[in-house]
Short mmCIF file of C-alpha atoms in Angstrom, two decimals:
data_model
loop_
_atom_site.label_atom_id
_atom_site.label_comp_id
_atom_site.label_asym_id
_atom_site.label_seq_id
_atom_site.Cartn_x
_atom_site.Cartn_y
_atom_site.Cartn_z
CA UNK A 1 -11.25 21.12 40.20
CA UNK A 2 -13.22 22.29 36.84
CA UNK A 3 -10.63 22.37 34.08
CA UNK A 4 -9.90 18.62 35.45
CA UNK A 5 -13.78 17.54 34.87
CA UNK A 6 -13.50 19.94 31.56
CA UNK A 7 -11.27 18.21 30.21
CA UNK A 8 -12.25 14.81 30.95
CA UNK A 9 -15.50 16.17 29.69
CA UNK A 10 -13.81 16.51 26.49
CA UNK A 11 -12.24 13.52 26.11
CA UNK A 12 -15.02 11.77 26.71
CA UNK A 13 -16.58 13.27 23.68
CA UNK A 14 -13.87 12.49 21.91
CA UNK A 15 -14.03 9.19 22.87
CA UNK A 16 -17.73 8.61 22.35
CA UNK A 17 -17.23 10.20 18.40
CA UNK A 18 -14.59 7.82 18.12
CA UNK A 19 -16.67 5.32 18.77
CA UNK A 20 -19.45 6.22 16.76
CA UNK A 21 -17.44 6.50 13.46
CA UNK A 22 -16.00 2.80 14.74
CA UNK A 23 -19.41 1.84 14.83
CA UNK A 24 -20.20 3.19 10.84
CA UNK A 25 -16.96 1.53 9.70
CA UNK A 26 -18.01 -1.94 11.33
CA UNK A 27 -21.08 -1.59 9.96
CA UNK A 28 -19.88 -1.63 5.98
CA UNK A 29 -19.09 -4.33 3.94
CA UNK A 30 -15.71 -5.98 4.71
CA UNK A 31 -13.21 -5.51 1.38
CA UNK A 32 -13.06 -8.68 -0.82
CA UNK A 33 -9.78 -10.24 0.13
CA UNK A 34 -7.09 -10.99 -2.68
CA UNK A 35 -7.08 -13.38 -5.13
CA UNK A 36 -5.69 -16.70 -3.61
CA UNK A 37 -6.31 -15.72 -0.23
CA UNK A 38 -8.38 -16.73 2.31
CA UNK A 39 -8.99 -16.53 6.26
CA UNK A 40 -9.24 -19.81 8.45
CA UNK A 41 -12.78 -19.78 10.29
CA UNK A 42 -11.91 -22.26 12.14
CA UNK A 43 -8.48 -20.30 14.28
CA UNK A 44 -8.94 -16.90 11.90
CA UNK A 45 -5.34 -17.60 10.15
CA UNK A 46 -4.75 -16.00 7.04
CA UNK A 47 -3.59 -18.04 4.41
CA UNK A 48 -1.97 -16.39 1.13
CA UNK A 49 -1.09 -19.31 -1.94
CA UNK A 50 0.12 -16.38 -3.89
CA UNK A 51 3.38 -17.46 -2.78
CA UNK A 52 3.63 -20.62 -4.69
CA UNK A 53 1.36 -19.39 -8.10
CA UNK A 54 4.28 -19.11 -10.88
CA UNK A 55 4.20 -16.35 -13.00
CA UNK A 56 5.76 -16.73 -16.36
CA UNK A 57 8.90 -14.03 -17.33
CA UNK A 58 7.82 -10.96 -19.17
CA UNK A 59 8.34 -11.86 -22.85
CA UNK A 60 11.20 -9.28 -23.65
CA UNK A 61 12.91 -9.87 -19.83
CA UNK A 62 15.46 -12.42 -18.88
CA UNK A 63 13.64 -14.15 -15.47
CA UNK A 64 15.70 -13.51 -12.45
CA UNK A 65 17.00 -16.10 -10.34
CA UNK A 66 14.38 -17.50 -8.55
CA UNK A 67 11.85 -17.61 -11.40
CA UNK A 68 10.37 -20.40 -12.84
CA UNK A 69 9.89 -21.04 -16.37
CA UNK A 70 7.88 -24.59 -15.49
CA UNK A 71 5.21 -25.33 -13.70
CA UNK A 72 4.86 -27.70 -10.68
CA UNK A 73 5.20 -31.45 -11.60
CA UNK A 74 3.67 -34.40 -10.22
CA UNK A 75 4.34 -37.57 -11.06
CA UNK A 76 2.23 -40.13 -11.79
CA UNK A 77 3.81 -43.85 -10.91
CA UNK A 78 0.95 -46.79 -11.57
CA UNK A 79 -0.66 -44.10 -13.42
CA UNK A 80 0.06 -43.33 -17.51
CA UNK A 81 1.41 -40.07 -17.31
CA UNK A 82 2.24 -37.51 -15.30
CA UNK A 83 0.66 -33.91 -14.33
CA UNK A 84 1.40 -30.61 -14.91
CA UNK A 85 -0.28 -28.02 -12.37
CA UNK A 86 -0.53 -24.30 -11.59
CA UNK A 87 -1.70 -22.54 -8.59
CA UNK A 88 -4.40 -19.88 -8.81
CA UNK A 89 -3.03 -19.40 -12.29
CA UNK A 90 -2.59 -21.01 -15.95
CA UNK A 91 0.30 -23.28 -16.55
CA UNK A 92 3.40 -22.10 -18.04
CA UNK A 93 3.53 -23.90 -20.53
CA UNK A 94 1.77 -23.17 -24.05
CA UNK A 95 -0.71 -25.77 -24.93
CA UNK A 96 -2.29 -26.97 -27.87
CA UNK A 97 -4.93 -28.74 -28.81
CA UNK A 98 -6.29 -29.79 -25.57
CA UNK A 99 -8.79 -32.20 -25.67
CA UNK A 100 -12.71 -31.06 -25.89
CA UNK A 101 -11.56 -27.54 -24.53
CA UNK A 102 -12.73 -24.78 -26.89
CA UNK A 103 -9.18 -23.11 -28.20
CA UNK A 104 -10.12 -19.67 -26.14
CA UNK A 105 -9.67 -21.77 -23.35
CA UNK A 106 -6.76 -23.32 -23.54
CA UNK A 107 -5.05 -20.64 -22.43
CA UNK A 108 -6.72 -21.02 -18.92
CA UNK A 109 -5.73 -24.58 -18.17
CA UNK A 110 -4.21 -25.18 -14.63
CA UNK A 111 -3.74 -28.66 -15.08
CA UNK A 112 -3.43 -31.19 -17.69
CA UNK A 113 -1.28 -34.35 -18.50
CA UNK A 114 -0.63 -35.96 -21.51
CA UNK A 115 -1.41 -38.93 -22.99
CA UNK A 116 -0.46 -40.51 -26.45
CA UNK A 117 0.38 -37.30 -27.95
CA UNK A 118 -2.58 -35.55 -26.97
CA UNK A 119 -3.19 -32.59 -23.87
CA UNK A 120 -5.93 -33.54 -21.41
CA UNK A 121 -7.15 -30.66 -19.37
CA UNK A 122 -8.08 -32.01 -15.84
CA UNK A 123 -9.16 -27.99 -14.60
CA UNK A 124 -8.97 -24.43 -15.70
CA UNK A 125 -7.79 -21.86 -13.50
CA UNK A 126 -9.45 -20.85 -9.92
CA UNK A 127 -7.89 -18.47 -7.42
CA UNK A 128 -10.68 -19.63 -4.93
CA UNK A 129 -9.04 -21.38 -2.26
CA UNK A 130 -12.02 -22.98 0.21
CA UNK A 131 -11.91 -25.01 3.94
CA UNK A 132 -13.30 -28.14 4.01
CA UNK A 133 -13.51 -28.53 7.46
CA UNK A 134 -9.71 -28.18 8.72
CA UNK A 135 -8.77 -29.19 5.73
CA UNK A 136 -7.66 -25.58 2.79
CA UNK A 137 -8.24 -27.49 -0.67
CA UNK A 138 -8.55 -25.95 -4.06
CA UNK A 139 -10.51 -27.20 -6.70
CA UNK A 140 -10.67 -27.13 -10.84
CA UNK A 141 -13.04 -27.71 -12.93
CA UNK A 142 -14.30 -27.75 -16.73
CA UNK A 143 -11.59 -29.77 -17.97
CA UNK A 144 -11.48 -31.96 -20.48
CA UNK A 145 -14.82 -34.56 -20.97
CA UNK A 146 -14.95 -37.75 -19.21
CA UNK A 147 -15.46 -41.06 -20.54
CA UNK A 148 -19.20 -41.99 -20.82
CA UNK A 149 -20.59 -43.66 -17.85
CA UNK A 150 -21.61 -47.20 -19.36
CA UNK A 151 -18.38 -48.13 -20.48
CA UNK A 152 -16.40 -50.60 -19.08
CA UNK A 153 -13.81 -49.62 -16.26
CA UNK A 154 -10.05 -50.09 -17.54
CA UNK A 155 -7.55 -52.28 -15.27
CA UNK A 156 -4.29 -51.22 -13.97
CA UNK A 157 -2.87 -52.61 -16.57
CA UNK A 158 -4.45 -50.96 -19.67
CA UNK A 159 -3.83 -48.35 -17.81
CA UNK A 160 0.11 -48.83 -17.62
CA UNK A 161 -0.08 -49.08 -21.84
CA UNK A 162 -1.71 -45.71 -21.99
CA UNK A 163 -5.20 -46.76 -23.38
CA UNK A 164 -7.56 -43.73 -22.36
CA UNK A 165 -10.73 -44.04 -21.43
CA UNK A 166 -13.49 -43.23 -24.39
CA UNK A 167 -11.48 -44.87 -26.94
CA UNK A 168 -12.18 -47.91 -28.85
CA UNK A 169 -9.72 -50.96 -28.90
CA UNK A 170 -8.13 -49.17 -31.87
CA UNK A 171 -6.83 -46.17 -29.79
CA UNK A 172 -10.22 -44.02 -31.82
CA UNK A 173 -12.65 -41.90 -29.96
CA UNK A 174 -15.85 -43.49 -29.47
CA UNK A 175 -19.05 -41.52 -30.68
CA UNK A 176 -20.23 -39.25 -28.12
CA UNK A 177 -24.14 -40.01 -26.44
CA UNK A 178 -26.17 -37.30 -25.62
CA UNK A 179 -26.87 -35.45 -22.30
CA UNK A 180 -25.02 -33.44 -20.35
CA UNK A 181 -20.77 -33.94 -20.88
CA UNK A 182 -19.10 -34.88 -17.44
CA UNK A 183 -15.54 -33.27 -17.24
CA UNK A 184 -12.83 -34.06 -15.63
CA UNK A 185 -11.61 -32.14 -12.30
CA UNK A 186 -8.78 -31.61 -9.77
CA UNK A 187 -8.92 -31.40 -5.99
CA UNK A 188 -5.82 -30.05 -4.54
CA UNK A 189 -5.30 -30.57 -0.87
CA UNK A 190 -2.79 -28.13 0.64
CA UNK A 191 -0.85 -28.93 3.74
CA UNK A 192 1.61 -27.08 6.03
CA UNK A 193 5.54 -27.85 6.03
CA UNK A 194 7.69 -26.12 7.84
CA UNK A 195 11.22 -27.82 7.15
CA UNK A 196 13.36 -25.11 6.18
CA UNK A 197 15.18 -27.66 3.91
CA UNK A 198 11.79 -28.29 1.89
CA UNK A 199 11.71 -27.03 -1.29
CA UNK A 200 9.37 -24.39 -1.97
CA UNK A 201 6.02 -26.66 -2.67
CA UNK A 202 5.79 -30.74 -3.34
CA UNK A 203 2.97 -31.71 -5.45
CA UNK A 204 2.43 -35.55 -5.14
CA UNK A 205 -0.75 -37.42 -6.95
CA UNK A 206 -2.61 -39.00 -4.74
CA UNK A 207 -5.01 -41.06 -7.02
CA UNK A 208 -8.16 -40.58 -9.57
CA UNK A 209 -11.33 -41.52 -9.85
CA UNK A 210 -12.17 -45.10 -11.40
CA UNK A 211 -14.10 -43.17 -14.65
CA UNK A 212 -10.84 -40.91 -14.49
CA UNK A 213 -13.54 -37.94 -14.32
CA UNK A 214 -11.69 -37.03 -10.59
CA UNK A 215 -7.91 -36.39 -9.43
CA UNK A 216 -6.65 -35.69 -6.17
CA UNK A 217 -3.04 -34.67 -5.14
CA UNK A 218 -1.32 -33.03 -2.08
CA UNK A 219 0.33 -29.99 -2.42
CA UNK A 220 3.07 -29.50 1.05
CA UNK A 221 4.38 -26.14 1.17
CA UNK A 222 4.97 -23.66 3.70
CA UNK A 223 2.32 -20.92 2.12
CA UNK A 224 -0.15 -23.38 3.68
CA UNK A 225 0.88 -23.44 7.03
CA UNK A 226 -0.90 -19.84 7.77
CA UNK A 227 0.14 -16.09 9.62
CA UNK A 228 -1.02 -13.08 10.50
CA UNK A 229 -2.05 -10.82 7.56
CA UNK A 230 0.10 -7.42 7.51
CA UNK A 231 -2.08 -4.63 8.21
CA UNK A 232 -2.81 -2.10 5.68
CA UNK A 233 -2.54 1.42 7.10
CA UNK A 234 -5.19 3.51 5.52
CA UNK A 235 -3.09 6.52 6.65
CA UNK A 236 0.43 6.70 6.76
CA UNK A 237 2.54 7.11 10.55
CA UNK A 238 2.43 11.18 9.11
CA UNK A 239 -0.85 11.75 9.30
CA UNK A 240 -1.28 9.12 12.32
CA UNK A 241 0.65 11.77 14.01
CA UNK A 242 -0.90 14.68 13.23
CA UNK A 243 -4.40 13.10 13.87
CA UNK A 244 -2.73 12.62 17.54
CA UNK A 245 -1.74 15.86 17.50
CA UNK A 246 -4.58 17.52 16.74
CA UNK A 247 -6.60 16.15 18.91
CA UNK A 248 -4.16 17.39 21.76
CA UNK A 249 -4.44 20.67 20.53
CA UNK A 250 -7.70 20.29 21.17
CA UNK A 251 -8.80 19.13 24.17
CA UNK A 252 -5.96 22.43 25.64
CA UNK A 253 -7.96 24.69 23.16
CA UNK A 254 -11.25 23.57 24.69
CA UNK A 255 -9.97 22.92 27.88
CA UNK A 256 -8.10 26.01 28.54
CA UNK A 257 -11.01 28.23 27.17
CA UNK A 258 -13.58 26.60 29.63
CA UNK A 259 -11.32 27.10 32.51
CA UNK A 260 -10.26 30.53 32.01
CA UNK A 261 -13.79 31.55 31.39
CA UNK A 262 -15.44 29.99 34.16
CA UNK A 263 -12.43 29.86 37.14
CA UNK A 264 -10.80 32.86 36.01
CA UNK A 265 -14.03 34.98 34.73
CA UNK A 266 -11.59 36.13 32.20
CA UNK A 267 -13.35 37.97 28.74
CA UNK A 268 -12.22 38.35 25.25
CA UNK A 269 -9.23 37.00 24.12
CA UNK A 270 -7.83 36.70 27.93
CA UNK A 271 -10.31 33.53 27.65
CA UNK A 272 -7.51 31.81 25.52
CA UNK A 273 -5.62 29.41 27.71
CA UNK A 274 -1.96 31.07 28.72
CA UNK A 275 -2.54 34.21 27.40
CA UNK A 276 -0.02 36.26 28.73
CA UNK A 277 2.55 33.58 26.85
CA UNK A 278 1.18 33.27 23.69
CA UNK A 279 0.72 37.57 23.46
CA UNK A 280 4.36 37.86 24.52
CA UNK A 281 5.54 35.54 22.02
CA UNK A 282 3.82 37.07 19.54
CA UNK A 283 5.37 40.90 20.80
CA UNK A 284 8.43 39.26 20.44
CA UNK A 285 8.24 37.89 16.26
CA UNK A 286 6.47 41.19 16.00
CA UNK A 287 9.86 42.91 17.41
CA UNK A 288 11.95 40.71 15.28
CA UNK A 289 10.59 41.40 12.37
CA UNK A 290 10.72 44.77 12.76
CA UNK A 291 14.23 44.78 12.99
CA UNK A 292 14.67 42.46 10.37
CA UNK A 293 12.92 44.55 8.23
CA UNK A 294 14.39 47.30 9.46
CA UNK A 295 18.06 46.29 8.86
CA UNK A 296 17.15 44.88 5.46
CA UNK A 297 15.77 49.13 4.59
CA UNK A 298 19.59 49.74 4.94
CA UNK A 299 21.02 47.59 2.73
CA UNK A 300 18.74 48.72 -0.21
CA UNK A 301 21.09 51.18 -2.63
CA UNK A 302 19.77 54.54 -2.53
CA UNK A 303 18.83 56.37 -5.69
CA UNK A 304 22.79 58.51 -6.90
CA UNK A 305 22.62 61.79 -7.91
CA UNK A 306 23.91 65.43 -7.27
CA UNK A 307 23.82 65.08 -3.98
CA UNK A 308 26.49 62.02 -3.53
CA UNK A 309 28.98 64.73 -4.31
CA UNK A 310 31.46 66.43 -2.39
CA UNK A 311 30.12 70.01 -1.54
CA UNK A 312 33.45 70.87 -0.85
CA UNK A 313 34.79 71.04 -4.30
CA UNK A 314 34.94 74.39 -5.77
CA UNK A 315 32.09 75.18 -8.44
CA UNK A 316 30.69 71.53 -7.37
CA UNK A 317 27.55 70.74 -5.87
CA UNK A 318 24.72 73.43 -6.78
CA UNK A 319 22.50 74.12 -4.08
CA UNK A 320 24.70 72.47 -1.59
CA UNK A 321 27.39 74.28 -2.39
CA UNK A 322 25.27 77.36 -1.81
CA UNK A 323 23.94 76.48 1.27
CA UNK A 324 27.82 75.56 1.77
CA UNK A 325 29.30 78.86 1.00
CA UNK A 326 26.26 80.65 2.80
CA UNK A 327 27.30 78.52 5.56
CA UNK A 328 30.53 79.64 5.90
CA UNK A 329 29.64 83.17 5.52
CA UNK A 330 27.37 83.14 8.41
CA UNK A 331 30.08 81.37 10.43
CA UNK A 332 32.62 84.65 9.59
CA UNK A 333 30.18 86.83 10.24
CA UNK A 334 29.62 85.06 14.40
CA UNK A 335 33.30 85.48 14.88
CA UNK A 336 33.14 89.40 13.74
CA UNK A 337 30.59 90.09 15.89
CA UNK A 338 32.15 88.42 18.78
CA UNK A 339 35.46 90.16 18.33
CA UNK A 340 33.68 93.24 18.12
CA UNK A 341 32.02 92.40 21.35
CA UNK A 342 35.74 91.37 22.98
CA UNK A 343 36.64 94.49 22.06
CA UNK A 344 34.42 96.53 23.83
CA UNK A 345 34.79 94.57 26.52
CA UNK A 346 38.40 95.70 26.88
CA UNK A 347 37.54 99.28 26.55
#
């Protein structure tokens, strides 16, 4: 009974220590999510958009079968241009002379379109998707400059012929006015598509603001369906097994010690649990060690000398030979004495 109570107390102590450790871990700041990932605040689902983020192939390597060399494309339909964009990364195409964007930022353009042989950026790279209610969206900002707010709105016919906002009737850029520069931006709404036959991602152009400063797209992909984040183990399975084994050994030693001391009133080494068994195992190991060492000692070659020669050879043997001759003389004396005693007994 005392042993059971002692064991329960040890387990409760370890559980309390584990709870304290877990509480201290919870107080620590949560690790920052990887780029292009997010947790839904409504359902707790984990979204990883890096699956549809295109990465350019290495310069010296050949792209593999499933690796794309072009960004995602969307048709403009009644708009005067088509669109090219990437998710959470710059576009794979090399851009030259982006309107209104410094050259150092050309490599960070994530969405653009071409009009009248000019490249217009509609947003710089962003790898932080956000939730607007239940909608998962990705926003690109800091594109090419927008048209002036006071300029006239273009009609649908002017869009079809390719006349761009901010240009005069001759196609020349108007002189910029003083004040803050408004820049183009892109809003991508990511929708779930579980169709197994659907492409990896499908981008559709929804529309643009009247002043062509904001562009709206829909992207359908399985990556936008969400799921469960893969658990990242801090220790390996072997480490987990080691921790469990260590806890079991501690419970065995502490519980057995308490039982032997309080119930059996043992003292010294006999307070260890199952002392007789462990002492027998130690004695067995010691005996095996003695047997092995003695057997190995016999296999060790001895130093060779005159003692290795046969003492029966005449003239060889040194001291051993002398001892052999001395031994034979003593035997002859004994035989002579026995014969003499026999003769006297016969008389």
